[in-house]
Short mmCIF file of C-alpha atoms in Angstrom, two decimals:
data_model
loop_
_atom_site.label_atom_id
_atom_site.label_comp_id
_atom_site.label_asym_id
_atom_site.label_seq_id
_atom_site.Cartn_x
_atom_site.Cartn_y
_atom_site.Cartn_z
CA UNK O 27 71.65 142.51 75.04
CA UNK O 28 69.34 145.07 77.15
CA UNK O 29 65.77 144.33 76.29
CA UNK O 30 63.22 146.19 78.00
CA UNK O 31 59.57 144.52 79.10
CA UNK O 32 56.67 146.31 80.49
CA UNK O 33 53.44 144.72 82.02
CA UNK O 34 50.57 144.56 81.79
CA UNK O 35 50.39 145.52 78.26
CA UNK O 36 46.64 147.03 78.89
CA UNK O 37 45.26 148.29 82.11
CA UNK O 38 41.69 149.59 82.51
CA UNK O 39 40.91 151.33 86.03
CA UNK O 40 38.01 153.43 87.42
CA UNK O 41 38.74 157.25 88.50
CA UNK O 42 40.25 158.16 91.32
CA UNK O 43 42.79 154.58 91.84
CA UNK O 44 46.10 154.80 92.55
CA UNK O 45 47.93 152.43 90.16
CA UNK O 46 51.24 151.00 89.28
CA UNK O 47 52.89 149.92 85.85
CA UNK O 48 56.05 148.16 85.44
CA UNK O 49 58.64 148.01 83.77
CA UNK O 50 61.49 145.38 83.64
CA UNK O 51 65.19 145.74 82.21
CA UNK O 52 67.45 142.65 81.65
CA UNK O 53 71.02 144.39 81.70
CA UNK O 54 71.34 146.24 85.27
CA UNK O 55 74.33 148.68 84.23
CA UNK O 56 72.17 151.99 82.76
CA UNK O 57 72.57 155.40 82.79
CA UNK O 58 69.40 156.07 83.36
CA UNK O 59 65.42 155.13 83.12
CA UNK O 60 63.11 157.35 81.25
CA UNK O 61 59.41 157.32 81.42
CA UNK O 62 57.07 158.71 78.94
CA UNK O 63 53.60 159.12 78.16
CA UNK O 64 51.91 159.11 74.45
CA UNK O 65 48.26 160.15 73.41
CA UNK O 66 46.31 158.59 70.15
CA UNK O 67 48.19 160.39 67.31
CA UNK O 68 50.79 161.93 68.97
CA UNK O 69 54.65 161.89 70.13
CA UNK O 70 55.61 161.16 73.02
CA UNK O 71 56.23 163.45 76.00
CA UNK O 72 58.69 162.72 78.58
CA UNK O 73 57.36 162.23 82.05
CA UNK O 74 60.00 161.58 84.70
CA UNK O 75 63.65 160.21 83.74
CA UNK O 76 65.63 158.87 86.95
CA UNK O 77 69.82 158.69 86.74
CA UNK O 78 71.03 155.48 88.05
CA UNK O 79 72.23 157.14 90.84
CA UNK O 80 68.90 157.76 92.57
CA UNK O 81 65.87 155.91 93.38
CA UNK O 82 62.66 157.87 92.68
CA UNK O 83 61.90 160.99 91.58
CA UNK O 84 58.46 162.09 91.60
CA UNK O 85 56.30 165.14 89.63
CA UNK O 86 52.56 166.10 90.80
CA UNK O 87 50.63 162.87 91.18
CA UNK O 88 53.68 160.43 89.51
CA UNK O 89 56.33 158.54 91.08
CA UNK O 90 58.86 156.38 89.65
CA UNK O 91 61.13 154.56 91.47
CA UNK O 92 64.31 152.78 90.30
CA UNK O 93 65.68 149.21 91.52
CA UNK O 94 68.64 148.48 89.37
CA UNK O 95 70.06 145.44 90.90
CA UNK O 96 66.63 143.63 90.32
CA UNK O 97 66.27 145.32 86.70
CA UNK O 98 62.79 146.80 87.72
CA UNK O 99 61.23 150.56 87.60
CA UNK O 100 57.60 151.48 89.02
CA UNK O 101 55.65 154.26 88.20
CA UNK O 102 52.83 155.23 90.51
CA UNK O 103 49.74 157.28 89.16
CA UNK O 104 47.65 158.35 92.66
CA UNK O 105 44.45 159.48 92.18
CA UNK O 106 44.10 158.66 88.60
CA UNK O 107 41.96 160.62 86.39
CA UNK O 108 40.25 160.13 82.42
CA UNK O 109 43.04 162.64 81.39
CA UNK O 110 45.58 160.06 82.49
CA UNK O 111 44.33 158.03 80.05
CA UNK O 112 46.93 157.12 77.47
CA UNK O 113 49.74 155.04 76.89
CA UNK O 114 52.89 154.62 79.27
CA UNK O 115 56.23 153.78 77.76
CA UNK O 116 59.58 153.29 79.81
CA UNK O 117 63.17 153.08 77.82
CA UNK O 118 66.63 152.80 79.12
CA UNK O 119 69.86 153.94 77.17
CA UNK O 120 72.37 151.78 75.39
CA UNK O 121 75.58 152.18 77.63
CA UNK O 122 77.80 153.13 74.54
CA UNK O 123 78.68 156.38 72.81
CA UNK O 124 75.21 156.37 70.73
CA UNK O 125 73.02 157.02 73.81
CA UNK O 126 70.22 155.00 71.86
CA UNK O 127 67.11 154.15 73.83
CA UNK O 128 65.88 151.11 73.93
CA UNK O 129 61.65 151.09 74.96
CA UNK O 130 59.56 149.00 76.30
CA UNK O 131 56.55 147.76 74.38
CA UNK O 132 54.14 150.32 76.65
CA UNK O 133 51.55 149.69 78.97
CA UNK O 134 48.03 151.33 77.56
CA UNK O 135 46.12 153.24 80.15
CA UNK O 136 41.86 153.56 80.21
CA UNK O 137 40.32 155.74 83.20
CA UNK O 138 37.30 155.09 83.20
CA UNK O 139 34.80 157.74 84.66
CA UNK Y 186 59.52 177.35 72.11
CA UNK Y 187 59.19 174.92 69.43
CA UNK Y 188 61.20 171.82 70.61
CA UNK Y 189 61.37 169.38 67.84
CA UNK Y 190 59.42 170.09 64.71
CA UNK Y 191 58.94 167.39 61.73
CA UNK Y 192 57.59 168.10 58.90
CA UNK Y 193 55.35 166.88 56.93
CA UNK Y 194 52.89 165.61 59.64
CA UNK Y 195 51.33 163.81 56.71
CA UNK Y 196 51.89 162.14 53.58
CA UNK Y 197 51.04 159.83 51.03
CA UNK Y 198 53.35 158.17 48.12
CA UNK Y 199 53.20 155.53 45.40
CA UNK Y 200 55.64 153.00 45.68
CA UNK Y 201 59.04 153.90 44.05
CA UNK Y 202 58.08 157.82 45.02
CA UNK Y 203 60.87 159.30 46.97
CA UNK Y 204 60.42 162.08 49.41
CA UNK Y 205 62.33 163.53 52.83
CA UNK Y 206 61.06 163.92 56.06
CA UNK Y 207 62.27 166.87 58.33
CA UNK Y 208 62.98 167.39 61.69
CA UNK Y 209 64.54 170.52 63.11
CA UNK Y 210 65.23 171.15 66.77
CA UNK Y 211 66.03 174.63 68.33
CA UNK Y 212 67.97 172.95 71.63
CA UNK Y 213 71.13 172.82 70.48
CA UNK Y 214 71.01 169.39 71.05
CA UNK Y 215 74.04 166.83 69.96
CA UNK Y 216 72.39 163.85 69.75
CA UNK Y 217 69.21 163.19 66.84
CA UNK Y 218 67.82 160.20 66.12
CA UNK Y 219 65.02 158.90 63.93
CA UNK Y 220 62.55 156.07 64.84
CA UNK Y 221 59.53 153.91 63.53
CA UNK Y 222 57.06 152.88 65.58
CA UNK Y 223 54.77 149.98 63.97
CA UNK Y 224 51.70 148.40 66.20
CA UNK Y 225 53.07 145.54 67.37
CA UNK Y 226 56.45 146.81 66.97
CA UNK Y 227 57.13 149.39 69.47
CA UNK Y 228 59.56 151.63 68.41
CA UNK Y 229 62.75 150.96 66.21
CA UNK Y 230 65.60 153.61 65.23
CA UNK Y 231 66.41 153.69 62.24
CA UNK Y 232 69.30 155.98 62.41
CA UNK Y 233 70.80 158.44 64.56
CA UNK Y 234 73.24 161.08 64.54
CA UNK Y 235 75.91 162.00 67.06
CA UNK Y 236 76.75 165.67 66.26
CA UNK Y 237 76.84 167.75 63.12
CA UNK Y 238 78.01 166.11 60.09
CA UNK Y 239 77.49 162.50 61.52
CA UNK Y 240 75.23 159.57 60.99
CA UNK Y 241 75.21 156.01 62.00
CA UNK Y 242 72.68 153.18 61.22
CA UNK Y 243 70.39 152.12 63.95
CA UNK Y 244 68.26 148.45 63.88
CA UNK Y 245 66.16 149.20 60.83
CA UNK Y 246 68.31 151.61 58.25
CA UNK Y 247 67.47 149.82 55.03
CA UNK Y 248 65.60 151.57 52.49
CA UNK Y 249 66.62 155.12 54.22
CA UNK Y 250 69.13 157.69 54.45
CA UNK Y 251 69.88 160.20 56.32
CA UNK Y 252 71.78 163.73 56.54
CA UNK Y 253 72.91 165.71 59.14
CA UNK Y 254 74.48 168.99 57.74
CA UNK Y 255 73.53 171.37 60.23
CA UNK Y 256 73.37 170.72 64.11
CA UNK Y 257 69.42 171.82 64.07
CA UNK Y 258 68.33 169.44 60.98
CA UNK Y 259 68.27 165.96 60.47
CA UNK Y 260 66.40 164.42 57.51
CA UNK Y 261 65.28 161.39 56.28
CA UNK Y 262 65.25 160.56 53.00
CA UNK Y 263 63.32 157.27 51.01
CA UNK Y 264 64.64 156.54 47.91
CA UNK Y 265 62.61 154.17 46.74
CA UNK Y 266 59.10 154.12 48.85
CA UNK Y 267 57.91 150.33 49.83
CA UNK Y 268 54.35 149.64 51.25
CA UNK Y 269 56.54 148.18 54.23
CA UNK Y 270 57.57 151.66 55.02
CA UNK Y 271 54.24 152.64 55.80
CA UNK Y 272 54.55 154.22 59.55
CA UNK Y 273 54.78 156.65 61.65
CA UNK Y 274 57.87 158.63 62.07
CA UNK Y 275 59.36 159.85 64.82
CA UNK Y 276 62.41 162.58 65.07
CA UNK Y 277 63.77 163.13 68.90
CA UNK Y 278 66.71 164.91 69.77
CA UNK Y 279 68.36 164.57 73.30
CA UNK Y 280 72.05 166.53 75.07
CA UNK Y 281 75.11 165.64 74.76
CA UNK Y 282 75.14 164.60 78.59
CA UNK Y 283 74.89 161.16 78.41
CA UNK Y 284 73.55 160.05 81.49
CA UNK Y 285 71.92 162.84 82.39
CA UNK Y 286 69.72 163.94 78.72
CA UNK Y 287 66.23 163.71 78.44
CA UNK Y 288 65.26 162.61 74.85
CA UNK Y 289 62.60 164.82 73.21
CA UNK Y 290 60.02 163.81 70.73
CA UNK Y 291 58.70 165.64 67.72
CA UNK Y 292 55.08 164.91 66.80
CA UNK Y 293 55.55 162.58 64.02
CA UNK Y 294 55.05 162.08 60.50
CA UNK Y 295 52.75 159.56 59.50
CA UNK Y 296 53.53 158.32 56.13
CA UNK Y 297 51.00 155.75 54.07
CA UNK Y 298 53.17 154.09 50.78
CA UNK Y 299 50.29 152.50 48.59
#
């Protein structure tokens, strides 16, 4: 059964640190990773998704890299700002025909000025 | 470009109310799904549809039903509203590519059941 942990669960940095959050995956065989980000209220927007097939992809000041055969997937914020500020969820896909996502319980991001 | 619209984006019921939550998505997208997400919980699906005229339970489908008539719409429907379905809602919608679709999120619902 693929269960998906991230860590920490809270993370509370000043401006301008480059940080990493993590996120863990217990059955190696995915399609893909997906990253997203969700504000107070809101849905959630998709950040960076990364096909098994490669091992980062990165967009503006985000990275996320993929090791499947340890079941692991960074994402790297440089230079982190207040607007970063939010909270960070990762999810893989079920590897049958429903293409259901299973998350991560979501790391929750304060910049702090 | 609207993406993936729900409506309402608010709403509050008595218990035993019924009412139907929308989502409509203008990517031609194959895949739908409908989740919960609970504090605490994360986020659960409830159901999901594979293409037009399909539905299929996901971890949570008790107490809800779904409909998938045309390839843009998928509702939700409570029959009978319970406090414990107090939530927020969450319609997404993703290509029929698996291994390659991005899912996309509507905004949510937020439904209080007193």
């Amino acid at each position: 059964k693929q269960e998906v942990t991230q860590i920490p669960a809270a993370l509370s940095v000043p401006e301008g640190e480059n940080l990493v959050l993590n996120c863990s995956f217990t059955d190696s065989a995915i399609y893909n990773l997906q990253w997203f980000r969700q504000d107070p209220g809101k849905g959630l927007t998709s950040l960076l998704l990364i096909q098994s097939s490669q091992r980062e992809q990165t967009s503006g000041r985000l990275n996320a890299s993929l090791d499947k055969s340890s079941g692991r997937s960074t994402l790297y914020i440089a230079a982190s700002q207040p607007g970063d500020s939010a909270t960070y969820l990762c999810a893989v896909p079920l590897m049958d025909s429903s293409y259901k996502l299973i998350f991560g319980s979501g790391t929750r991001l304060l910049v702090r000025p | 470009n609207a993406g993936v619209t729900q409506t309402p984006k608010f709403r509050v019921l008595k218990t035993g109310q019924s009412m139907t939550l929308l989502c409509a998505q203008d990517m031609n997208h194959e895949y739908m799904y409908w989740y919960r997400q609970d504090p605490g919980m994360g986020l659960r699906l409830i159901h999901y549809s594979v293409g037009e005229g399909t539905t299929a339970k996901g971890e949570v489908p008790d107490g809800y039903n779904v409909s998938r008539l045309k390839k843009q719409n998928f509702l939700l429907g409570l029959e009978s509203a319970a406090p414990s379905q107090t939530s927020v809602y969450f319609c997404a919608s993703s290509p029929r590519e698996r291994g390659t679709g991005e899912l996309f999120f509507g905004e949510g619902s937020r439904l209080t059941v007193l």
